[in-house]
Amino acid sequence: MASVLHLSLPFSHIQSPHNPFSNASDSSFITLNFSRTERFQGRRNCNIKNGVICLSSFSDTPLLESKDEFIGSLKLNLLSTVSGLNRGLAANEDDLRKAEASAKALEFAGGSVDLSTIDGLDKLQGRWKLVYSSAFSSRTLGGSRPGPPTRRLLPINLGQVFQRIDILSRDFDNIVELELGAPWPLPPVELTASLAHKFVLIGTNRIKITFEKTTVKATGKLSQLPPVDIPRLPDVLRPQSNTGAGEFDVTYLDSDTRITRGDREELRVFVIS
């Protein structure tokens, strides 16, 4: 007997021309079956060949042609949901709920992430661009942690945010582009701050990063200035609440999309850059 995985997901989060219920209300659900059976047997039980996904509870019509196509639809839905939120800085409560639901649908369909394998860890490698952080809805650059406000007391504009991960050296750098306002008639100052960390894997999908230093480099018209390294404070000088380390779970990962959930429940979505 073939093993079958049953998934129940909100209709409204499956945005696909193959989905006859894509405009249904949030309270409606579909049941999806994944199996390796040899043939599609139709009728009430949608068995799936090579990962084909079918509606089993409401229709005999296949929802999508393949699991990969289904995953692609969920990814597109998530990216569309967060696309106009300025990395989360413009998100309201309704936006946060929609992003959370879209991310959960993709996480659930994608299954567990295993970074303990060579293939799993290899997918982390590269430069990732942050497209959404639920923490930025606090309107501070620190998210749920203390940080300077944006466009309030300080004239700080947040540019692009990247993560650069090297699985061989275990380097994990957060790279933030900033624009600092200056008194008229001086132009704003453009900076790139690189927060260098080392990372270790905990279990199968949890990553712990430990801060080492910050490097600030002027860009734009001041790009000729040398970078400035700001080392990590000695342990005796740091507040006890600031350990210089953090943890997060990688809850979805493929060759171009990554979802993480932080130790303070931050949801972050990245795409490969």
PDB file of N, CA and C in Angstrom, residues 66-166:
ATOM      1  N   SER A  66       2.221  18.963 -10.839  1.00  0.00           N
ATOM      2  CA  SER A  66       3.304  18.346 -10.083  1.00  0.00           C
ATOM      3  C   SER A  66       3.489  19.062  -8.764  1.00  0.00           C
ATOM      4  N   LYS A  67       4.196  18.392  -7.879  1.00  0.00           N
ATOM      5  CA  LYS A  67       4.501  19.007  -6.585  1.00  0.00           C
ATOM      6  C   LYS A  67       5.367  20.247  -6.781  1.00  0.00           C
ATOM      7  N   ASP A  68       6.325  20.182  -7.701  1.00  0.00           N
ATOM      8  CA  ASP A  68       7.189  21.343  -7.956  1.00  0.00           C
ATOM      9  C   ASP A  68       6.366  22.539  -8.408  1.00  0.00           C
ATOM     10  N   GLU A  69       5.363  22.311  -9.234  1.00  0.00           N
ATOM     11  CA  GLU A  69       4.524  23.407  -9.695  1.00  0.00           C
ATOM     12  C   GLU A  69       3.693  23.971  -8.546  1.00  0.00           C
ATOM     13  N   PHE A  70       3.244  23.088  -7.681  1.00  0.00           N
ATOM     14  CA  PHE A  70       2.500  23.516  -6.503  1.00  0.00           C
ATOM     15  C   PHE A  70       3.366  24.377  -5.590  1.00  0.00           C
ATOM     16  N   ILE A  71       4.588  23.914  -5.334  1.00  0.00           N
ATOM     17  CA  ILE A  71       5.525  24.692  -4.520  1.00  0.00           C
ATOM     18  C   ILE A  71       5.787  26.047  -5.172  1.00  0.00           C
ATOM     19  N   GLY A  72       5.975  26.050  -6.484  1.00  0.00           N
ATOM     20  CA  GLY A  72       6.200  27.314  -7.187  1.00  0.00           C
ATOM     21  C   GLY A  72       5.040  28.273  -7.032  1.00  0.00           C
ATOM     22  N   SER A  73       3.819  27.746  -7.034  1.00  0.00           N
ATOM     23  CA  SER A  73       2.653  28.591  -6.841  1.00  0.00           C
ATOM     24  C   SER A  73       2.621  29.200  -5.445  1.00  0.00           C
ATOM     25  N   LEU A  74       2.977  28.398  -4.447  1.00  0.00           N
ATOM     26  CA  LEU A  74       3.019  28.898  -3.072  1.00  0.00           C
ATOM     27  C   LEU A  74       4.110  29.948  -2.897  1.00  0.00           C
ATOM     28  N   LYS A  75       5.258  29.745  -3.525  1.00  0.00           N
ATOM     29  CA  LYS A  75       6.343  30.726  -3.455  1.00  0.00           C
ATOM     30  C   LYS A  75       5.906  32.047  -4.086  1.00  0.00           C
ATOM     31  N   LEU A  76       5.271  31.955  -5.258  1.00  0.00           N
ATOM     32  CA  LEU A  76       4.796  33.164  -5.925  1.00  0.00           C
ATOM     33  C   LEU A  76       3.772  33.889  -5.073  1.00  0.00           C
ATOM     34  N   ASN A  77       2.902  33.144  -4.421  1.00  0.00           N
ATOM     35  CA  ASN A  77       1.898  33.749  -3.559  1.00  0.00           C
ATOM     36  C   ASN A  77       2.546  34.485  -2.387  1.00  0.00           C
ATOM     37  N   LEU A  78       3.553  33.863  -1.771  1.00  0.00           N
ATOM     38  CA  LEU A  78       4.237  34.499  -0.646  1.00  0.00           C
ATOM     39  C   LEU A  78       4.947  35.774  -1.087  1.00  0.00           C
ATOM     40  N   LEU A  79       5.687  35.702  -2.183  1.00  0.00           N
ATOM     41  CA  LEU A  79       6.425  36.873  -2.645  1.00  0.00           C
ATOM     42  C   LEU A  79       5.483  37.983  -3.081  1.00  0.00           C
ATOM     43  N   SER A  80       4.342  37.623  -3.652  1.00  0.00           N
ATOM     44  CA  SER A  80       3.358  38.637  -4.026  1.00  0.00           C
ATOM     45  C   SER A  80       2.756  39.297  -2.791  1.00  0.00           C
ATOM     46  N   THR A  81       2.557  38.503  -1.747  1.00  0.00           N
ATOM     47  CA  THR A  81       1.967  39.027  -0.513  1.00  0.00           C
ATOM     48  C   THR A  81       2.863  40.074   0.148  1.00  0.00           C
ATOM     49  N   VAL A  82       4.175  39.870   0.122  1.00  0.00           N
ATOM     50  CA  VAL A  82       5.099  40.770   0.829  1.00  0.00           C
ATOM     51  C   VAL A  82       5.725  41.819  -0.085  1.00  0.00           C
ATOM     52  N   SER A  83       5.409  41.789  -1.378  1.00  0.00           N
ATOM     53  CA  SER A  83       6.145  42.616  -2.338  1.00  0.00           C
ATOM     54  C   SER A  83       5.997  44.113  -2.112  1.00  0.00           C
ATOM     55  N   GLY A  84       4.854  44.569  -1.612  1.00  0.00           N
ATOM     56  CA  GLY A  84       4.653  46.000  -1.444  1.00  0.00           C
ATOM     57  C   GLY A  84       4.831  46.497  -0.029  1.00  0.00           C
ATOM     58  N   LEU A  85       5.493  45.721   0.814  1.00  0.00           N
ATOM     59  CA  LEU A  85       5.568  46.050   2.243  1.00  0.00           C
ATOM     60  C   LEU A  85       6.906  46.646   2.655  1.00  0.00           C
ATOM     61  N   ASN A  86       7.779  46.955   1.700  1.00  0.00           N
ATOM     62  CA  ASN A  86       9.064  47.585   2.007  1.00  0.00           C
ATOM     63  C   ASN A  86       9.831  46.808   3.073  1.00  0.00           C
ATOM     64  N   ARG A  87      10.028  45.508   2.785  1.00  0.00           N
ATOM     65  CA  ARG A  87      10.721  44.585   3.706  1.00  0.00           C
ATOM     66  C   ARG A  87       9.987  44.385   5.022  1.00  0.00           C
ATOM     67  N   GLY A  88       8.777  44.872   5.152  1.00  0.00           N
ATOM     68  CA  GLY A  88       8.014  44.752   6.383  1.00  0.00           C
ATOM     69  C   GLY A  88       7.851  46.061   7.109  1.00  0.00           C
ATOM     70  N   LEU A  89       8.586  47.092   6.712  1.00  0.00           N
ATOM     71  CA  LEU A  89       8.498  48.395   7.373  1.00  0.00           C
ATOM     72  C   LEU A  89       7.125  49.033   7.203  1.00  0.00           C
ATOM     73  N   ALA A  90       6.428  48.696   6.105  1.00  0.00           N
ATOM     74  CA  ALA A  90       5.114  49.282   5.839  1.00  0.00           C
ATOM     75  C   ALA A  90       3.976  48.340   6.204  1.00  0.00           C
ATOM     76  N   ALA A  91       4.275  47.242   6.876  1.00  0.00           N
ATOM     77  CA  ALA A  91       3.260  46.233   7.162  1.00  0.00           C
ATOM     78  C   ALA A  91       2.369  46.635   8.334  1.00  0.00           C
ATOM     79  N   ASN A  92       1.060  46.436   8.169  1.00  0.00           N
ATOM     80  CA  ASN A  92       0.130  46.595   9.289  1.00  0.00           C
ATOM     81  C   ASN A  92      -0.259  45.207   9.803  1.00  0.00           C
ATOM     82  N   GLU A  93      -1.177  45.152  10.749  1.00  0.00           N
ATOM     83  CA  GLU A  93      -1.527  43.862  11.352  1.00  0.00           C
ATOM     84  C   GLU A  93      -2.107  42.891  10.331  1.00  0.00           C
ATOM     85  N   ASP A  94      -2.926  43.398   9.416  1.00  0.00           N
ATOM     86  CA  ASP A  94      -3.504  42.538   8.399  1.00  0.00           C
ATOM     87  C   ASP A  94      -2.425  41.994   7.460  1.00  0.00           C
ATOM     88  N   ASP A  95      -1.472  42.854   7.104  1.00  0.00           N
ATOM     89  CA  ASP A  95      -0.358  42.403   6.270  1.00  0.00           C
ATOM     90  C   ASP A  95       0.446  41.316   6.965  1.00  0.00           C
ATOM     91  N   LEU A  96       0.687  41.483   8.257  1.00  0.00           N
ATOM     92  CA  LEU A  96       1.445  40.485   9.015  1.00  0.00           C
ATOM     93  C   LEU A  96       0.735  39.138   9.017  1.00  0.00           C
ATOM     94  N   ARG A  97      -0.588  39.163   9.183  1.00  0.00           N
ATOM     95  CA  ARG A  97      -1.349  37.912   9.194  1.00  0.00           C
ATOM     96  C   ARG A  97      -1.297  37.223   7.826  1.00  0.00           C
ATOM     97  N   LYS A  98      -1.430  38.002   6.765  1.00  0.00           N
ATOM     98  CA  LYS A  98      -1.406  37.407   5.430  1.00  0.00           C
ATOM     99  C   LYS A  98      -0.028  36.823   5.111  1.00  0.00           C
ATOM    100  N   ALA A  99       1.027  37.536   5.476  1.00  0.00           N
ATOM    101  CA  ALA A  99       2.375  37.024   5.237  1.00  0.00           C
ATOM    102  C   ALA A  99       2.625  35.760   6.040  1.00  0.00           C
ATOM    103  N   GLU A 100       2.154  35.741   7.275  1.00  0.00           N
ATOM    104  CA  GLU A 100       2.320  34.564   8.128  1.00  0.00           C
ATOM    105  C   GLU A 100       1.606  33.355   7.523  1.00  0.00           C
ATOM    106  N   ALA A 101       0.377  33.547   7.069  1.00  0.00           N
ATOM    107  CA  ALA A 101      -0.386  32.438   6.494  1.00  0.00           C
ATOM    108  C   ALA A 101       0.270  31.925   5.214  1.00  0.00           C
ATOM    109  N   SER A 102       0.743  32.833   4.372  1.00  0.00           N
ATOM    110  CA  SER A 102       1.388  32.418   3.122  1.00  0.00           C
ATOM    111  C   SER A 102       2.682  31.666   3.394  1.00  0.00           C
ATOM    112  N   ALA A 103       3.455  32.133   4.382  1.00  0.00           N
ATOM    113  CA  ALA A 103       4.702  31.456   4.733  1.00  0.00           C
ATOM    114  C   ALA A 103       4.431  30.066   5.303  1.00  0.00           C
ATOM    115  N   LYS A 104       3.414  29.952   6.154  1.00  0.00           N
ATOM    116  CA  LYS A 104       3.100  28.646   6.749  1.00  0.00           C
ATOM    117  C   LYS A 104       2.678  27.642   5.681  1.00  0.00           C
ATOM    118  N   ALA A 105       1.926  28.101   4.687  1.00  0.00           N
ATOM    119  CA  ALA A 105       1.507  27.195   3.614  1.00  0.00           C
ATOM    120  C   ALA A 105       2.717  26.636   2.876  1.00  0.00           C
ATOM    121  N   LEU A 106       3.700  27.500   2.585  1.00  0.00           N
ATOM    122  CA  LEU A 106       4.901  27.052   1.878  1.00  0.00           C
ATOM    123  C   LEU A 106       5.748  26.142   2.767  1.00  0.00           C
ATOM    124  N   GLU A 107       5.894  26.495   4.038  1.00  0.00           N
ATOM    125  CA  GLU A 107       6.661  25.662   4.968  1.00  0.00           C
ATOM    126  C   GLU A 107       6.050  24.263   5.075  1.00  0.00           C
ATOM    127  N   PHE A 108       4.729  24.221   5.184  1.00  0.00           N
ATOM    128  CA  PHE A 108       4.046  22.952   5.361  1.00  0.00           C
ATOM    129  C   PHE A 108       4.172  22.073   4.116  1.00  0.00           C
ATOM    130  N   ALA A 109       4.002  22.682   2.953  1.00  0.00           N
ATOM    131  CA  ALA A 109       4.095  21.934   1.705  1.00  0.00           C
ATOM    132  C   ALA A 109       5.531  21.494   1.427  1.00  0.00           C
ATOM    133  N   GLY A 110       6.501  22.311   1.811  1.00  0.00           N
ATOM    134  CA  GLY A 110       7.899  21.988   1.553  1.00  0.00           C
ATOM    135  C   GLY A 110       8.455  20.906   2.441  1.00  0.00           C
ATOM    136  N   GLY A 111       7.840  20.697   3.601  1.00  0.00           N
ATOM    137  CA  GLY A 111       8.321  19.669   4.518  1.00  0.00           C
ATOM    138  C   GLY A 111       9.491  20.149   5.357  1.00  0.00           C
ATOM    139  N   SER A 112      10.037  19.259   6.144  1.00  0.00           N
ATOM    140  CA  SER A 112      11.108  19.622   7.067  1.00  0.00           C
ATOM    141  C   SER A 112      12.396  19.921   6.317  1.00  0.00           C
ATOM    142  N   VAL A 113      13.203  20.795   6.894  1.00  0.00           N
ATOM    143  CA  VAL A 113      14.506  21.169   6.340  1.00  0.00           C
ATOM    144  C   VAL A 113      15.589  20.422   7.109  1.00  0.00           C
ATOM    145  N   ASP A 114      16.522  19.811   6.370  1.00  0.00           N
ATOM    146  CA  ASP A 114      17.619  19.082   7.004  1.00  0.00           C
ATOM    147  C   ASP A 114      18.948  19.650   6.506  1.00  0.00           C
ATOM    148  N   LEU A 115      19.576  20.474   7.344  1.00  0.00           N
ATOM    149  CA  LEU A 115      20.856  21.084   6.995  1.00  0.00           C
ATOM    150  C   LEU A 115      22.035  20.210   7.386  1.00  0.00           C
ATOM    151  N   SER A 116      21.753  19.064   7.999  1.00  0.00           N
ATOM    152  CA  SER A 116      22.842  18.180   8.410  1.00  0.00           C
ATOM    153  C   SER A 116      23.387  17.373   7.236  1.00  0.00           C
ATOM    154  N   THR A 117      22.684  17.388   6.114  1.00  0.00           N
ATOM    155  CA  THR A 117      23.165  16.703   4.915  1.00  0.00           C
ATOM    156  C   THR A 117      23.964  17.677   4.054  1.00  0.00           C
ATOM    157  N   ILE A 118      24.832  17.129   3.212  1.00  0.00           N
ATOM    158  CA  ILE A 118      25.639  17.977   2.331  1.00  0.00           C
ATOM    159  C   ILE A 118      24.752  18.774   1.387  1.00  0.00           C
ATOM    160  N   ASP A 119      23.738  18.128   0.829  1.00  0.00           N
ATOM    161  CA  ASP A 119      22.849  18.809  -0.099  1.00  0.00           C
ATOM    162  C   ASP A 119      22.087  19.925   0.590  1.00  0.00           C
ATOM    163  N   GLY A 120      21.612  19.656   1.796  1.00  0.00           N
ATOM    164  CA  GLY A 120      20.871  20.675   2.526  1.00  0.00           C
ATOM    165  C   GLY A 120      21.726  21.874   2.872  1.00  0.00           C
ATOM    166  N   LEU A 121      22.948  21.621   3.354  1.00  0.00           N
ATOM    167  CA  LEU A 121      23.834  22.723   3.727  1.00  0.00           C
ATOM    168  C   LEU A 121      24.285  23.511   2.508  1.00  0.00           C
ATOM    169  N   ASP A 122      24.498  22.833   1.386  1.00  0.00           N
ATOM    170  CA  ASP A 122      24.927  23.517   0.168  1.00  0.00           C
ATOM    171  C   ASP A 122      23.925  24.589  -0.265  1.00  0.00           C
ATOM    172  N   LYS A 123      22.656  24.358  -0.003  1.00  0.00           N
ATOM    173  CA  LYS A 123      21.638  25.320  -0.419  1.00  0.00           C
ATOM    174  C   LYS A 123      21.734  26.636   0.346  1.00  0.00           C
ATOM    175  N   LEU A 124      22.387  26.613   1.518  1.00  0.00           N
ATOM    176  CA  LEU A 124      22.562  27.851   2.290  1.00  0.00           C
ATOM    177  C   LEU A 124      23.580  28.785   1.655  1.00  0.00           C
ATOM    178  N   GLN A 125      24.513  28.218   0.914  1.00  0.00           N
ATOM    179  CA  GLN A 125      25.633  28.977   0.370  1.00  0.00           C
ATOM    180  C   GLN A 125      25.149  30.109  -0.530  1.00  0.00           C
ATOM    181  N   GLY A 126      25.755  31.296  -0.364  1.00  0.00           N
ATOM    182  CA  GLY A 126      25.476  32.377  -1.296  1.00  0.00           C
ATOM    183  C   GLY A 126      25.100  33.676  -0.619  1.00  0.00           C
ATOM    184  N   ARG A 127      24.677  34.596  -1.441  1.00  0.00           N
ATOM    185  CA  ARG A 127      24.253  35.928  -0.989  1.00  0.00           C
ATOM    186  C   ARG A 127      22.740  36.008  -1.127  1.00  0.00           C
ATOM    187  N   TRP A 128      22.064  36.215  -0.004  1.00  0.00           N
ATOM    188  CA  TRP A 128      20.608  36.204   0.048  1.00  0.00           C
ATOM    189  C   TRP A 128      20.078  37.611   0.310  1.00  0.00           C
ATOM    190  N   LYS A 129      19.049  37.982  -0.404  1.00  0.00           N
ATOM    191  CA  LYS A 129      18.431  39.296  -0.238  1.00  0.00           C
ATOM    192  C   LYS A 129      17.169  39.170   0.608  1.00  0.00           C
ATOM    193  N   LEU A 130      17.083  39.997   1.643  1.00  0.00           N
ATOM    194  CA  LEU A 130      15.899  40.010   2.497  1.00  0.00           C
ATOM    195  C   LEU A 130      14.755  40.720   1.772  1.00  0.00           C
ATOM    196  N   VAL A 131      13.622  40.040   1.643  1.00  0.00           N
ATOM    197  CA  VAL A 131      12.457  40.676   1.027  1.00  0.00           C
ATOM    198  C   VAL A 131      11.357  40.957   2.044  1.00  0.00           C
ATOM    199  N   TYR A 132      11.460  40.337   3.225  1.00  0.00           N
ATOM    200  CA  TYR A 132      10.434  40.589   4.241  1.00  0.00           C
ATOM    201  C   TYR A 132      10.942  40.180   5.609  1.00  0.00           C
ATOM    202  N   SER A 133      10.649  41.018   6.605  1.00  0.00           N
ATOM    203  CA  SER A 133      10.879  40.683   8.006  1.00  0.00           C
ATOM    204  C   SER A 133       9.696  41.185   8.810  1.00  0.00           C
ATOM    205  N   SER A 134       9.041  40.278   9.522  1.00  0.00           N
ATOM    206  CA  SER A 134       7.911  40.704  10.357  1.00  0.00           C
ATOM    207  C   SER A 134       8.367  41.646  11.458  1.00  0.00           C
ATOM    208  N   ALA A 135       9.630  41.549  11.861  1.00  0.00           N
ATOM    209  CA  ALA A 135      10.147  42.394  12.934  1.00  0.00           C
ATOM    210  C   ALA A 135      10.208  43.860  12.525  1.00  0.00           C
ATOM    211  N   PHE A 136      10.369  44.145  11.227  1.00  0.00           N
ATOM    212  CA  PHE A 136      10.479  45.531  10.781  1.00  0.00           C
ATOM    213  C   PHE A 136       9.171  46.295  10.938  1.00  0.00           C
ATOM    214  N   SER A 137       8.065  45.605  11.192  1.00  0.00           N
ATOM    215  CA  SER A 137       6.798  46.316  11.397  1.00  0.00           C
ATOM    216  C   SER A 137       6.832  47.179  12.649  1.00  0.00           C
ATOM    217  N   SER A 138       7.836  46.952  13.514  1.00  0.00           N
ATOM    218  CA  SER A 138       8.016  47.795  14.702  1.00  0.00           C
ATOM    219  C   SER A 138       8.560  49.170  14.346  1.00  0.00           C
ATOM    220  N   ARG A 139       8.949  49.326  13.037  1.00  0.00           N
ATOM    221  CA  ARG A 139       9.486  50.587  12.515  1.00  0.00           C
ATOM    222  C   ARG A 139      10.858  50.931  13.088  1.00  0.00           C
ATOM    223  N   THR A 140      11.591  49.928  13.565  1.00  0.00           N
ATOM    224  CA  THR A 140      12.962  50.158  13.990  1.00  0.00           C
ATOM    225  C   THR A 140      13.860  49.178  13.248  1.00  0.00           C
ATOM    226  N   LEU A 141      15.122  49.555  13.064  1.00  0.00           N
ATOM    227  CA  LEU A 141      16.056  48.701  12.355  1.00  0.00           C
ATOM    228  C   LEU A 141      16.464  47.496  13.176  1.00  0.00           C
ATOM    229  N   GLY A 142      16.190  47.520  14.472  1.00  0.00           N
ATOM    230  CA  GLY A 142      16.498  46.372  15.308  1.00  0.00           C
ATOM    231  C   GLY A 142      15.382  45.350  15.342  1.00  0.00           C
ATOM    232  N   GLY A 143      14.241  45.680  14.738  1.00  0.00           N
ATOM    233  CA  GLY A 143      13.113  44.768  14.776  1.00  0.00           C
ATOM    234  C   GLY A 143      12.619  44.592  16.193  1.00  0.00           C
ATOM    235  N   SER A 144      12.504  43.354  16.639  1.00  0.00           N
ATOM    236  CA  SER A 144      12.060  43.081  17.999  1.00  0.00           C
ATOM    237  C   SER A 144      13.166  43.308  19.027  1.00  0.00           C
ATOM    238  N   ARG A 145      14.379  43.599  18.544  1.00  0.00           N
ATOM    239  CA  ARG A 145      15.469  43.968  19.423  1.00  0.00           C
ATOM    240  C   ARG A 145      15.640  45.480  19.392  1.00  0.00           C
ATOM    241  N   PRO A 146      16.318  46.064  20.379  1.00  0.00           N
ATOM    242  CA  PRO A 146      16.511  47.518  20.352  1.00  0.00           C
ATOM    243  C   PRO A 146      17.262  47.948  19.096  1.00  0.00           C
ATOM    244  N   GLY A 147      16.846  49.063  18.525  1.00  0.00           N
ATOM    245  CA  GLY A 147      17.501  49.560  17.324  1.00  0.00           C
ATOM    246  C   GLY A 147      17.022  50.956  17.001  1.00  0.00           C
ATOM    247  N   PRO A 148      17.756  51.679  16.160  1.00  0.00           N
ATOM    248  CA  PRO A 148      17.359  53.045  15.823  1.00  0.00           C
ATOM    249  C   PRO A 148      16.084  53.073  14.997  1.00  0.00           C
ATOM    250  N   PRO A 149      15.224  54.073  15.231  1.00  0.00           N
ATOM    251  CA  PRO A 149      13.994  54.179  14.446  1.00  0.00           C
ATOM    252  C   PRO A 149      14.288  54.664  13.038  1.00  0.00           C
ATOM    253  N   THR A 150      13.394  54.358  12.115  1.00  0.00           N
ATOM    254  CA  THR A 150      13.532  54.826  10.746  1.00  0.00           C
ATOM    255  C   THR A 150      12.604  56.016  10.525  1.00  0.00           C
ATOM    256  N   ARG A 151      13.162  57.120  10.001  1.00  0.00           N
ATOM    257  CA  ARG A 151      12.392  58.306   9.620  1.00  0.00           C
ATOM    258  C   ARG A 151      11.590  58.880  10.781  1.00  0.00           C
ATOM    259  N   ARG A 152      12.099  58.775  11.973  1.00  0.00           N
ATOM    260  CA  ARG A 152      11.430  59.398  13.103  1.00  0.00           C
ATOM    261  C   ARG A 152      12.426  60.356  13.770  1.00  0.00           C
ATOM    262  N   LEU A 153      13.003  59.925  14.883  1.00  0.00           N
ATOM    263  CA  LEU A 153      13.929  60.812  15.571  1.00  0.00           C
ATOM    264  C   LEU A 153      15.216  60.979  14.782  1.00  0.00           C
ATOM    265  N   LEU A 154      15.604  59.933  14.052  1.00  0.00           N
ATOM    266  CA  LEU A 154      16.828  59.982  13.273  1.00  0.00           C
ATOM    267  C   LEU A 154      16.491  59.822  11.796  1.00  0.00           C
ATOM    268  N   PRO A 155      17.113  60.616  10.932  1.00  0.00           N
ATOM    269  CA  PRO A 155      16.834  60.525   9.499  1.00  0.00           C
ATOM    270  C   PRO A 155      17.585  59.360   8.853  1.00  0.00           C
ATOM    271  N   ILE A 156      17.161  58.138   9.172  1.00  0.00           N
ATOM    272  CA  ILE A 156      17.810  56.942   8.644  1.00  0.00           C
ATOM    273  C   ILE A 156      16.871  56.243   7.683  1.00  0.00           C
ATOM    274  N   ASN A 157      17.323  56.038   6.477  1.00  0.00           N
ATOM    275  CA  ASN A 157      16.563  55.271   5.503  1.00  0.00           C
ATOM    276  C   ASN A 157      17.246  53.928   5.285  1.00  0.00           C
ATOM    277  N   LEU A 158      16.454  52.878   5.347  1.00  0.00           N
ATOM    278  CA  LEU A 158      16.982  51.531   5.166  1.00  0.00           C
ATOM    279  C   LEU A 158      16.986  51.174   3.688  1.00  0.00           C
ATOM    280  N   GLY A 159      18.147  50.769   3.196  1.00  0.00           N
ATOM    281  CA  GLY A 159      18.248  50.276   1.834  1.00  0.00           C
ATOM    282  C   GLY A 159      18.101  48.768   1.797  1.00  0.00           C
ATOM    283  N   GLN A 160      18.825  48.128   0.894  1.00  0.00           N
ATOM    284  CA  GLN A 160      18.738  46.673   0.787  1.00  0.00           C
ATOM    285  C   GLN A 160      19.449  45.997   1.970  1.00  0.00           C
ATOM    286  N   VAL A 161      18.960  44.813   2.308  1.00  0.00           N
ATOM    287  CA  VAL A 161      19.548  44.001   3.378  1.00  0.00           C
ATOM    288  C   VAL A 161      19.883  42.634   2.788  1.00  0.00           C
ATOM    289  N   PHE A 162      21.098  42.184   3.051  1.00  0.00           N
ATOM    290  CA  PHE A 162      21.552  40.906   2.516  1.00  0.00           C
ATOM    291  C   PHE A 162      22.117  40.037   3.635  1.00  0.00           C
ATOM    292  N   GLN A 163      22.145  38.739   3.397  1.00  0.00           N
ATOM    293  CA  GLN A 163      22.919  37.812   4.214  1.00  0.00           C
ATOM    294  C   GLN A 163      23.880  37.080   3.288  1.00  0.00           C
ATOM    295  N   ARG A 164      25.143  37.088   3.658  1.00  0.00           N
ATOM    296  CA  ARG A 164      26.171  36.394   2.887  1.00  0.00           C
ATOM    297  C   ARG A 164      26.657  35.217   3.718  1.00  0.00           C
ATOM    298  N   ILE A 165      26.456  34.019   3.200  1.00  0.00           N
ATOM    299  CA  ILE A 165      26.746  32.802   3.960  1.00  0.00           C
ATOM    300  C   ILE A 165      27.800  31.994   3.222  1.00  0.00           C
ATOM    301  N   ASP A 166      28.852  31.634   3.943  1.00  0.00           N
ATOM    302  CA  ASP A 166      29.903  30.778   3.401  1.00  0.00           C
ATOM    303  C   ASP A 166      29.944  29.515   4.254  1.00  0.00           C
TER     304      ASP A 166
END
